[in-house]
Every structure is written in structure tokens, then in C-alpha cells.
PDB file of C-alpha atoms in Angstrom:
ATOM      1  CA  UNK A   1       0.000   0.000   0.000  1.00 30.00           C
ATOM      2  CA  UNK A   2       1.292   3.450  -0.877  1.00 37.00           C
ATOM      3  CA  UNK A   3       2.432   5.748   1.915  1.00 40.00           C
ATOM      4  CA  UNK A   4       0.677   9.107   1.601  1.00 47.00           C
ATOM      5  CA  UNK A   5       2.586  12.316   2.152  1.00 54.00           C
ATOM      6  CA  UNK A   6       0.890  13.289   5.386  1.00 52.00           C
ATOM      7  CA  UNK A   7       0.961   9.875   7.073  1.00 47.00           C
ATOM      8  CA  UNK A   8       3.512   7.406   8.304  1.00 37.00           C
ATOM      9  CA  UNK A   9       3.155   3.845   7.105  1.00 36.00           C
ATOM     10  CA  UNK A  10       1.303   3.024  10.353  1.00 42.00           C
ATOM     11  CA  UNK A  11      -1.256   5.782   9.802  1.00 47.00           C
ATOM     12  CA  UNK A  12       0.173   8.311  12.276  1.00 44.00           C
ATOM     13  CA  UNK A  13      -0.085  11.878  10.994  1.00 49.00           C
ATOM     14  CA  UNK A  14       3.356  13.419  10.520  1.00 55.00           C
ATOM     15  CA  UNK A  15       2.291  17.047  10.093  1.00 54.00           C
ATOM     16  CA  UNK A  16      -1.038  18.806  10.301  1.00 55.00           C
ATOM     17  CA  UNK A  17      -2.642  19.714   7.002  1.00 59.00           C
ATOM     18  CA  UNK A  18      -5.687  21.500   5.637  1.00 69.00           C
ATOM     19  CA  UNK A  19      -7.873  20.438   2.714  1.00 71.00           C
ATOM     20  CA  UNK A  20      -9.542  22.776   0.220  1.00 70.00           C
ATOM     21  CA  UNK A  21     -12.145  21.111  -2.016  1.00 72.00           C
ATOM     22  CA  UNK A  22     -11.910  21.580  -5.769  1.00 75.00           C
ATOM     23  CA  UNK A  23     -15.576  21.715  -6.703  1.00 56.00           C
ATOM     24  CA  UNK A  24     -15.581  22.513 -10.417  1.00 58.00           C
ATOM     25  CA  UNK A  25     -16.714  19.804 -12.809  1.00 53.00           C
ATOM     26  CA  UNK A  26     -19.372  17.069 -12.749  1.00 56.00           C
ATOM     27  CA  UNK A  27     -17.185  14.111 -11.814  1.00 59.00           C
ATOM     28  CA  UNK A  28     -18.350  11.910  -8.954  1.00 64.00           C
ATOM     29  CA  UNK A  29     -14.793  11.889  -7.622  1.00 77.00           C
ATOM     30  CA  UNK A  30     -13.881  14.160  -4.706  1.00 89.00           C
ATOM     31  CA  UNK A  31     -10.797  16.301  -5.275  1.00 93.00           C
ATOM     32  CA  UNK A  32      -8.922  18.320  -2.649  1.00 93.00           C
ATOM     33  CA  UNK A  33      -5.883  20.545  -2.612  1.00 94.00           C
ATOM     34  CA  UNK A  34      -3.982  19.582   0.547  1.00 94.00           C
ATOM     35  CA  UNK A  35      -1.646  22.080   2.205  1.00 92.00           C
ATOM     36  CA  UNK A  36       0.682  20.769   4.890  1.00 88.00           C
ATOM     37  CA  UNK A  37       1.689  23.089   7.726  1.00 86.00           C
ATOM     38  CA  UNK A  38       5.176  23.434   6.225  1.00 84.00           C
ATOM     39  CA  UNK A  39       3.632  24.811   3.008  1.00 85.00           C
ATOM     40  CA  UNK A  40       3.940  21.686   0.859  1.00 90.00           C
ATOM     41  CA  UNK A  41       0.897  21.222  -1.385  1.00 92.00           C
ATOM     42  CA  UNK A  42      -0.470  18.328  -3.390  1.00 96.00           C
ATOM     43  CA  UNK A  43      -3.773  17.072  -4.789  1.00 96.00           C
ATOM     44  CA  UNK A  44      -5.785  14.158  -3.417  1.00 96.00           C
ATOM     45  CA  UNK A  45      -8.552  12.521  -5.429  1.00 95.00           C
ATOM     46  CA  UNK A  46     -10.894   9.903  -4.016  1.00 95.00           C
ATOM     47  CA  UNK A  47     -13.173   7.642  -6.011  1.00 93.00           C
ATOM     48  CA  UNK A  48     -13.560   4.087  -7.316  1.00 92.00           C
ATOM     49  CA  UNK A  49     -10.240   2.278  -6.976  1.00 93.00           C
ATOM     50  CA  UNK A  50     -10.221   0.911 -10.537  1.00 93.00           C
ATOM     51  CA  UNK A  51     -10.802   4.365 -12.039  1.00 94.00           C
ATOM     52  CA  UNK A  52      -8.032   5.921  -9.956  1.00 96.00           C
ATOM     53  CA  UNK A  53      -5.601   3.147 -10.879  1.00 96.00           C
ATOM     54  CA  UNK A  54      -6.375   3.767 -14.548  1.00 97.00           C
ATOM     55  CA  UNK A  55      -5.856   7.519 -14.201  1.00 97.00           C
ATOM     56  CA  UNK A  56      -2.573   6.973 -12.370  1.00 98.00           C
ATOM     57  CA  UNK A  57      -1.438   4.700 -15.180  1.00 98.00           C
ATOM     58  CA  UNK A  58      -2.296   7.320 -17.790  1.00 98.00           C
ATOM     59  CA  UNK A  59      -0.411  10.041 -15.895  1.00 98.00           C
ATOM     60  CA  UNK A  60       2.659   7.845 -15.568  1.00 98.00           C
ATOM     61  CA  UNK A  61       2.552   7.078 -19.300  1.00 98.00           C
ATOM     62  CA  UNK A  62       2.160  10.785 -20.106  1.00 98.00           C
ATOM     63  CA  UNK A  63       5.093  11.838 -17.911  1.00 97.00           C
ATOM     64  CA  UNK A  64       7.692  13.452 -20.151  1.00 96.00           C
ATOM     65  CA  UNK A  65       5.161  13.723 -22.955  1.00 97.00           C
ATOM     66  CA  UNK A  66       2.660  16.221 -21.523  1.00 98.00           C
ATOM     67  CA  UNK A  67       2.528  18.659 -18.558  1.00 98.00           C
ATOM     68  CA  UNK A  68       0.575  16.331 -16.278  1.00 98.00           C
ATOM     69  CA  UNK A  69       0.716  15.861 -12.494  1.00 98.00           C
ATOM     70  CA  UNK A  70       3.231  13.464 -11.012  1.00 98.00           C
ATOM     71  CA  UNK A  71       1.723  10.458  -9.262  1.00 98.00           C
ATOM     72  CA  UNK A  72       2.937  10.658  -5.661  1.00 97.00           C
ATOM     73  CA  UNK A  73       1.060   7.763  -4.096  1.00 96.00           C
ATOM     74  CA  UNK A  74      -1.984   5.593  -4.639  1.00 95.00           C
ATOM     75  CA  UNK A  75      -3.914   3.307  -2.339  1.00 91.00           C
ATOM     76  CA  UNK A  76      -7.411   1.865  -2.468  1.00 85.00           C
ATOM     77  CA  UNK A  77      -9.746   4.708  -3.366  1.00 90.00           C
ATOM     78  CA  UNK A  78      -7.224   7.549  -2.980  1.00 95.00           C
ATOM     79  CA  UNK A  79      -4.791   9.037  -5.493  1.00 96.00           C
ATOM     80  CA  UNK A  80      -2.200  11.647  -4.485  1.00 97.00           C
ATOM     81  CA  UNK A  81      -0.537  13.746  -7.179  1.00 97.00           C
ATOM     82  CA  UNK A  82       1.548  16.878  -7.465  1.00 97.00           C
ATOM     83  CA  UNK A  83      -0.170  20.264  -7.585  1.00 96.00           C
ATOM     84  CA  UNK A  84       0.514  22.073 -10.851  1.00 97.00           C
ATOM     85  CA  UNK A  85       0.831  25.869 -10.996  1.00 96.00           C
ATOM     86  CA  UNK A  86      -1.873  28.142 -12.329  1.00 96.00           C
ATOM     87  CA  UNK A  87      -5.648  28.377 -12.559  1.00 96.00           C
ATOM     88  CA  UNK A  88      -7.985  26.533 -14.876  1.00 97.00           C
ATOM     89  CA  UNK A  89      -9.100  28.150 -18.119  1.00 98.00           C
ATOM     90  CA  UNK A  90     -12.543  29.090 -16.818  1.00 97.00           C
ATOM     91  CA  UNK A  91     -10.706  31.803 -14.859  1.00 97.00           C
ATOM     92  CA  UNK A  92      -8.734  33.091 -17.855  1.00 98.00           C
ATOM     93  CA  UNK A  93      -9.718  35.737 -20.385  1.00 98.00           C
ATOM     94  CA  UNK A  94     -11.649  34.567 -23.416  1.00 98.00           C
ATOM     95  CA  UNK A  95      -8.666  35.089 -25.735  1.00 98.00           C
ATOM     96  CA  UNK A  96      -6.341  33.182 -23.412  1.00 98.00           C
ATOM     97  CA  UNK A  97      -8.858  30.360 -22.973  1.00 98.00           C
ATOM     98  CA  UNK A  98      -9.310  29.968 -26.729  1.00 98.00           C
ATOM     99  CA  UNK A  99      -5.597  30.054 -27.506  1.00 98.00           C
ATOM    100  CA  UNK A 100      -4.578  27.642 -24.751  1.00 98.00           C
ATOM    101  CA  UNK A 101      -7.427  25.197 -25.382  1.00 98.00           C
ATOM    102  CA  UNK A 102      -6.308  24.935 -28.996  1.00 98.00           C
ATOM    103  CA  UNK A 103      -2.670  24.638 -27.883  1.00 98.00           C
ATOM    104  CA  UNK A 104      -3.527  21.907 -25.374  1.00 98.00           C
ATOM    105  CA  UNK A 105      -5.468  19.860 -27.917  1.00 98.00           C
ATOM    106  CA  UNK A 106      -2.767  20.156 -30.567  1.00 98.00           C
ATOM    107  CA  UNK A 107      -0.181  19.131 -27.964  1.00 98.00           C
ATOM    108  CA  UNK A 108      -2.208  16.142 -26.764  1.00 98.00           C
ATOM    109  CA  UNK A 109      -3.035  14.963 -30.272  1.00 98.00           C
ATOM    110  CA  UNK A 110       0.608  15.201 -31.338  1.00 98.00           C
ATOM    111  CA  UNK A 111       1.725  12.637 -28.735  1.00 98.00           C
ATOM    112  CA  UNK A 112       2.775   9.521 -30.674  1.00 96.00           C
ATOM    113  CA  UNK A 113       0.069   6.922 -30.090  1.00 95.00           C
ATOM    114  CA  UNK A 114       2.190   3.932 -31.081  1.00 93.00           C
ATOM    115  CA  UNK A 115       2.463   1.622 -28.109  1.00 93.00           C
ATOM    116  CA  UNK A 116      -0.101   3.532 -26.045  1.00 97.00           C
ATOM    117  CA  UNK A 117      -1.819   0.946 -23.817  1.00 97.00           C
ATOM    118  CA  UNK A 118      -4.967   3.026 -23.297  1.00 98.00           C
ATOM    119  CA  UNK A 119      -7.880   2.715 -25.712  1.00 96.00           C
ATOM    120  CA  UNK A 120     -10.798   5.144 -25.801  1.00 97.00           C
ATOM    121  CA  UNK A 121     -12.118   4.407 -29.281  1.00 96.00           C
ATOM    122  CA  UNK A 122     -15.785   4.405 -30.235  1.00 96.00           C
ATOM    123  CA  UNK A 123     -16.358   0.711 -29.527  1.00 96.00           C
ATOM    124  CA  UNK A 124     -14.702   0.973 -26.108  1.00 96.00           C
ATOM    125  CA  UNK A 125     -16.622   4.077 -25.078  1.00 97.00           C
ATOM    126  CA  UNK A 126     -19.921   2.723 -26.403  1.00 97.00           C
ATOM    127  CA  UNK A 127     -19.430  -0.466 -24.384  1.00 97.00           C
ATOM    128  CA  UNK A 128     -18.784   1.649 -21.282  1.00 96.00           C
ATOM    129  CA  UNK A 129     -21.899   3.700 -22.019  1.00 98.00           C
ATOM    130  CA  UNK A 130     -23.989   0.535 -22.350  1.00 98.00           C
ATOM    131  CA  UNK A 131     -22.756  -0.599 -18.931  1.00 97.00           C
ATOM    132  CA  UNK A 132     -23.619   2.759 -17.370  1.00 97.00           C
ATOM    133  CA  UNK A 133     -27.116   2.820 -18.850  1.00 98.00           C
ATOM    134  CA  UNK A 134     -27.806  -0.797 -17.870  1.00 97.00           C
ATOM    135  CA  UNK A 135     -26.759  -0.119 -14.276  1.00 97.00           C
ATOM    136  CA  UNK A 136     -28.611   3.178 -13.886  1.00 97.00           C
ATOM    137  CA  UNK A 137     -25.459   5.278 -13.547  1.00 95.00           C
ATOM    138  CA  UNK A 138     -26.462   8.063 -15.953  1.00 97.00           C
ATOM    139  CA  UNK A 139     -27.692  11.369 -14.482  1.00 95.00           C
ATOM    140  CA  UNK A 140     -30.396  12.331 -16.974  1.00 96.00           C
ATOM    141  CA  UNK A 141     -30.992  15.645 -15.193  1.00 94.00           C
ATOM    142  CA  UNK A 142     -27.455  16.692 -16.219  1.00 93.00           C
ATOM    143  CA  UNK A 143     -28.111  16.366 -19.954  1.00 96.00           C
ATOM    144  CA  UNK A 144     -27.447  19.365 -22.179  1.00 95.00           C
ATOM    145  CA  UNK A 145     -30.501  21.549 -22.683  1.00 94.00           C
ATOM    146  CA  UNK A 146     -31.063  20.200 -26.185  1.00 94.00           C
ATOM    147  CA  UNK A 147     -31.358  16.654 -24.774  1.00 97.00           C
ATOM    148  CA  UNK A 148     -33.420  17.340 -21.653  1.00 96.00           C
ATOM    149  CA  UNK A 149     -36.492  15.134 -21.619  1.00 95.00           C
ATOM    150  CA  UNK A 150     -34.770  12.295 -23.440  1.00 97.00           C
ATOM    151  CA  UNK A 151     -33.926   9.071 -21.659  1.00 97.00           C
ATOM    152  CA  UNK A 152     -30.496   7.492 -21.432  1.00 98.00           C
ATOM    153  CA  UNK A 153     -31.905   4.425 -23.185  1.00 98.00           C
ATOM    154  CA  UNK A 154     -33.099   6.588 -26.085  1.00 98.00           C
ATOM    155  CA  UNK A 155     -29.718   8.294 -26.457  1.00 98.00           C
ATOM    156  CA  UNK A 156     -27.904   4.964 -26.284  1.00 98.00           C
ATOM    157  CA  UNK A 157     -30.112   3.550 -29.044  1.00 98.00           C
ATOM    158  CA  UNK A 158     -29.254   6.513 -31.286  1.00 98.00           C
ATOM    159  CA  UNK A 159     -25.551   6.034 -30.616  1.00 98.00           C
ATOM    160  CA  UNK A 160     -25.728   2.307 -31.332  1.00 98.00           C
ATOM    161  CA  UNK A 161     -27.270   3.076 -34.731  1.00 97.00           C
ATOM    162  CA  UNK A 162     -24.423   5.370 -35.808  1.00 96.00           C
ATOM    163  CA  UNK A 163     -22.296   4.375 -38.832  1.00 94.00           C
ATOM    164  CA  UNK A 164     -18.585   3.591 -38.412  1.00 93.00           C
ATOM    165  CA  UNK A 165     -16.296   6.518 -37.648  1.00 93.00           C
ATOM    166  CA  UNK A 166     -13.784   7.831 -40.187  1.00 89.00           C
ATOM    167  CA  UNK A 167     -10.507   5.865 -39.862  1.00 90.00           C
ATOM    168  CA  UNK A 168      -8.540   8.425 -37.857  1.00 94.00           C
ATOM    169  CA  UNK A 169      -7.134   8.123 -34.350  1.00 96.00           C
ATOM    170  CA  UNK A 170      -4.573   9.698 -32.047  1.00 98.00           C
ATOM    171  CA  UNK A 171      -3.940  10.080 -28.341  1.00 98.00           C
ATOM    172  CA  UNK A 172      -6.831  12.050 -26.821  1.00 98.00           C
ATOM    173  CA  UNK A 173      -7.716  13.577 -23.462  1.00 98.00           C
ATOM    174  CA  UNK A 174     -11.246  12.186 -23.329  1.00 97.00           C
ATOM    175  CA  UNK A 175     -12.727  15.029 -21.250  1.00 97.00           C
ATOM    176  CA  UNK A 176     -11.273  18.109 -22.918  1.00 98.00           C
ATOM    177  CA  UNK A 177     -13.168  20.749 -20.940  1.00 97.00           C
ATOM    178  CA  UNK A 178     -11.761  24.089 -19.809  1.00 98.00           C
ATOM    179  CA  UNK A 179     -11.417  23.135 -16.106  1.00 96.00           C
ATOM    180  CA  UNK A 180      -8.923  20.442 -17.122  1.00 97.00           C
ATOM    181  CA  UNK A 181      -6.367  22.856 -18.603  1.00 98.00           C
ATOM    182  CA  UNK A 182      -4.284  25.145 -16.382  1.00 98.00           C
ATOM    183  CA  UNK A 183      -2.587  28.443 -17.089  1.00 98.00           C
ATOM    184  CA  UNK A 184      -0.286  30.942 -15.431  1.00 98.00           C
ATOM    185  CA  UNK A 185       1.132  34.050 -17.046  1.00 97.00           C
ATOM    186  CA  UNK A 186      -0.591  33.281 -20.328  1.00 97.00           C
ATOM    187  CA  UNK A 187       1.152  29.910 -20.658  1.00 98.00           C
ATOM    188  CA  UNK A 188      -0.261  26.391 -20.571  1.00 98.00           C
ATOM    189  CA  UNK A 189       0.972  24.941 -17.271  1.00 98.00           C
ATOM    190  CA  UNK A 190      -0.992  21.748 -16.817  1.00 98.00           C
ATOM    191  CA  UNK A 191      -3.349  19.104 -18.182  1.00 98.00           C
ATOM    192  CA  UNK A 192      -5.374  17.238 -15.561  1.00 97.00           C
ATOM    193  CA  UNK A 193      -8.246  14.759 -15.068  1.00 96.00           C
ATOM    194  CA  UNK A 194      -6.910  12.120 -17.449  1.00 97.00           C
ATOM    195  CA  UNK A 195      -9.028   9.155 -16.441  1.00 95.00           C
ATOM    196  CA  UNK A 196     -10.718   8.958 -19.852  1.00 97.00           C
ATOM    197  CA  UNK A 197      -7.612   9.512 -21.975  1.00 98.00           C
ATOM    198  CA  UNK A 198      -6.576   7.097 -24.679  1.00 98.00           C
ATOM    199  CA  UNK A 199      -6.380   6.473 -28.397  1.00 98.00           C
ATOM    200  CA  UNK A 200      -9.543   7.708 -30.129  1.00 98.00           C
ATOM    201  CA  UNK A 201     -10.814  10.003 -32.866  1.00 98.00           C
ATOM    202  CA  UNK A 202      -9.644  13.594 -32.154  1.00 98.00           C
ATOM    203  CA  UNK A 203     -13.139  14.993 -32.784  1.00 98.00           C
ATOM    204  CA  UNK A 204     -14.070  13.614 -29.364  1.00 97.00           C
ATOM    205  CA  UNK A 205     -11.857  16.238 -27.704  1.00 98.00           C
ATOM    206  CA  UNK A 206     -12.861  19.086 -29.990  1.00 98.00           C
ATOM    207  CA  UNK A 207     -16.570  18.381 -29.471  1.00 98.00           C
ATOM    208  CA  UNK A 208     -16.299  18.663 -25.695  1.00 98.00           C
ATOM    209  CA  UNK A 209     -13.918  21.625 -25.849  1.00 98.00           C
ATOM    210  CA  UNK A 210     -16.325  23.588 -28.054  1.00 98.00           C
ATOM    211  CA  UNK A 211     -19.223  22.847 -25.721  1.00 98.00           C
ATOM    212  CA  UNK A 212     -17.177  23.839 -22.678  1.00 98.00           C
ATOM    213  CA  UNK A 213     -16.108  27.060 -24.365  1.00 98.00           C
ATOM    214  CA  UNK A 214     -19.741  27.905 -25.100  1.00 98.00           C
ATOM    215  CA  UNK A 215     -20.800  27.081 -21.541  1.00 97.00           C
ATOM    216  CA  UNK A 216     -18.117  29.339 -20.061  1.00 98.00           C
ATOM    217  CA  UNK A 217     -17.720  32.138 -22.623  1.00 98.00           C
ATOM    218  CA  UNK A 218     -20.904  31.997 -24.655  1.00 98.00           C
ATOM    219  CA  UNK A 219     -21.263  31.877 -28.419  1.00 97.00           C
ATOM    220  CA  UNK A 220     -18.311  34.251 -28.907  1.00 98.00           C
ATOM    221  CA  UNK A 221     -15.960  31.802 -27.224  1.00 98.00           C
ATOM    222  CA  UNK A 222     -17.251  28.888 -29.269  1.00 98.00           C
ATOM    223  CA  UNK A 223     -16.986  30.906 -32.496  1.00 98.00           C
ATOM    224  CA  UNK A 224     -13.365  31.826 -31.781  1.00 98.00           C
ATOM    225  CA  UNK A 225     -12.381  28.253 -30.944  1.00 98.00           C
ATOM    226  CA  UNK A 226     -14.066  26.967 -34.097  1.00 98.00           C
ATOM    227  CA  UNK A 227     -11.526  28.987 -36.072  1.00 97.00           C
ATOM    228  CA  UNK A 228      -8.879  26.608 -34.661  1.00 97.00           C
ATOM    229  CA  UNK A 229     -10.856  23.473 -35.517  1.00 97.00           C
ATOM    230  CA  UNK A 230      -8.928  21.064 -37.791  1.00 97.00           C
ATOM    231  CA  UNK A 231     -10.713  20.207 -41.012  1.00 95.00           C
ATOM    232  CA  UNK A 232     -10.844  16.506 -40.135  1.00 95.00           C
ATOM    233  CA  UNK A 233     -12.877  17.379 -37.024  1.00 96.00           C
ATOM    234  CA  UNK A 234     -15.139  20.018 -38.557  1.00 96.00           C
ATOM    235  CA  UNK A 235     -18.069  17.789 -39.521  1.00 96.00           C
ATOM    236  CA  UNK A 236     -20.995  18.904 -37.351  1.00 97.00           C
ATOM    237  CA  UNK A 237     -22.599  15.454 -37.298  1.00 96.00           C
ATOM    238  CA  UNK A 238     -19.339  14.030 -35.962  1.00 96.00           C
ATOM    239  CA  UNK A 239     -19.111  16.674 -33.233  1.00 98.00           C
ATOM    240  CA  UNK A 240     -22.743  16.153 -32.224  1.00 97.00           C
ATOM    241  CA  UNK A 241     -22.145  12.410 -32.046  1.00 97.00           C
ATOM    242  CA  UNK A 242     -19.410  12.823 -29.453  1.00 98.00           C
ATOM    243  CA  UNK A 243     -21.394  15.372 -27.455  1.00 98.00           C
ATOM    244  CA  UNK A 244     -24.262  12.891 -27.362  1.00 98.00           C
ATOM    245  CA  UNK A 245     -21.956  10.094 -26.211  1.00 98.00           C
ATOM    246  CA  UNK A 246     -20.702  12.299 -23.390  1.00 97.00           C
ATOM    247  CA  UNK A 247     -24.247  12.595 -22.009  1.00 97.00           C
ATOM    248  CA  UNK A 248     -23.930   9.005 -20.797  1.00 97.00           C
ATOM    249  CA  UNK A 249     -20.777   9.692 -18.741  1.00 94.00           C
TER     250      UNK A 249
END
């Protein structure tokens, strides 16, 4: 079992610490910024053990490839990672948010996918969605406004009827929303919340980034980010398809 920074191996607290919750986002996981009395800070995330193990594996694979947190320790249901500098892009100016979202996606998608052990392709994600719908894990009240009133079963049926995706894949973030990109001084300083990362079609990331930009900066933000949209991700039916899939997560 991993030894967490604020505990001895026998569970005795070494130094007092305070926890500040990080509330942004819809994830069921609980995330805290922990500050020890000597000023050392790190992030602790609690949630299902299997999901945290997967996220830790992704971060370790991304180390040296992307500006992601360092995994400090992991035990059943609790992941400790380094705190990266900066604030998330919801706190940036619209121009900064647009520029750094595009930069982050280009950076992520340029990571060589050869040998990547993490798959997030359509078949994988659809299988996960089927499991979530079958087990009643989908929050239908959280659907986008355009889908309110629909059932998870109805959305799943539409997704299952979709034709095959264009044959294009790369390493992707999987939840490319503004809160998951950090900035300080106008620079991209961090990419976080990587539990859904893996090899997939890049339109998945652009679809969620455009929606997040609209949610945080309105139609102007979405319009500006669309100017950065690669041609192979510009098909509106493709973008809608990935937004619809995300409703089930």
C-alpha cells in the first residue's frame, strides 16, 4: 500500500494539514488541494479504486510527454498527485482560454500513439456507455438543454445506430473541458483529469472543448475556438455524435 505524504506507514499523521475542495466539474470523484503546515501542497482525489488506478497509469505514461501531475502515491480509493501551478481556463480571459485550449489539444493529439496501452475508441466508449445505462449510472438531469427530456436508453439507441467513424485516431484527453487545462502568465501549465484519456478520434476532444467554451464564454468563445478546428474534425454530425456520447458519462 502506498504511503501518503501526510501519514507514516502506520497511519500516524506526521504534520497537520488543511484540505480545500476543488468543486468545479461534474465528476463523482472528490478532489482536494492539501496544504501541509510546512507549506507543501499536493492534490488528493478519491473515487472508485479501478478508475483511480487507470488515471494513475495514464499520468505515468504521459510523464515526459505532456505537462501532467506526477503520481505521488496511490492506495485503495485515494490518489495523491503533485499540484501544478496556475488556474484553470474558466478563470482566464476569453482570448487566453481559446488560444490555450487549442494549444492543449494540438499538444495532446501530437503525442505519438504507437504503443499507447490506453484505448478510448468508439467501440470501447460505447461499451462503457452501455454498462452505465444498464446499471442506472447516468444522471439524466445533467443532460445538455437540447437533450433534456430524453432518456439514457433513447440516447444509447441513437448512438448504437451510428455508422462507423472515419478511420482516424490519435492520443486524446477524453474530457477536454476548460477546467482540465491550467494556465499561469498566459502559458499552458498543466493538463489534468486524465481518467478517460486514450487512443480515439480527435473529434471527441474538440466536441467537448467547443461545448465547454460555449458554456463558459458563450457563443463568442465557441466561435473563436471553431476557427482553430482542424478540417478533419469540422463535420458537425461528428461533433454532435461525441457530445451525445458524453451525455452518458
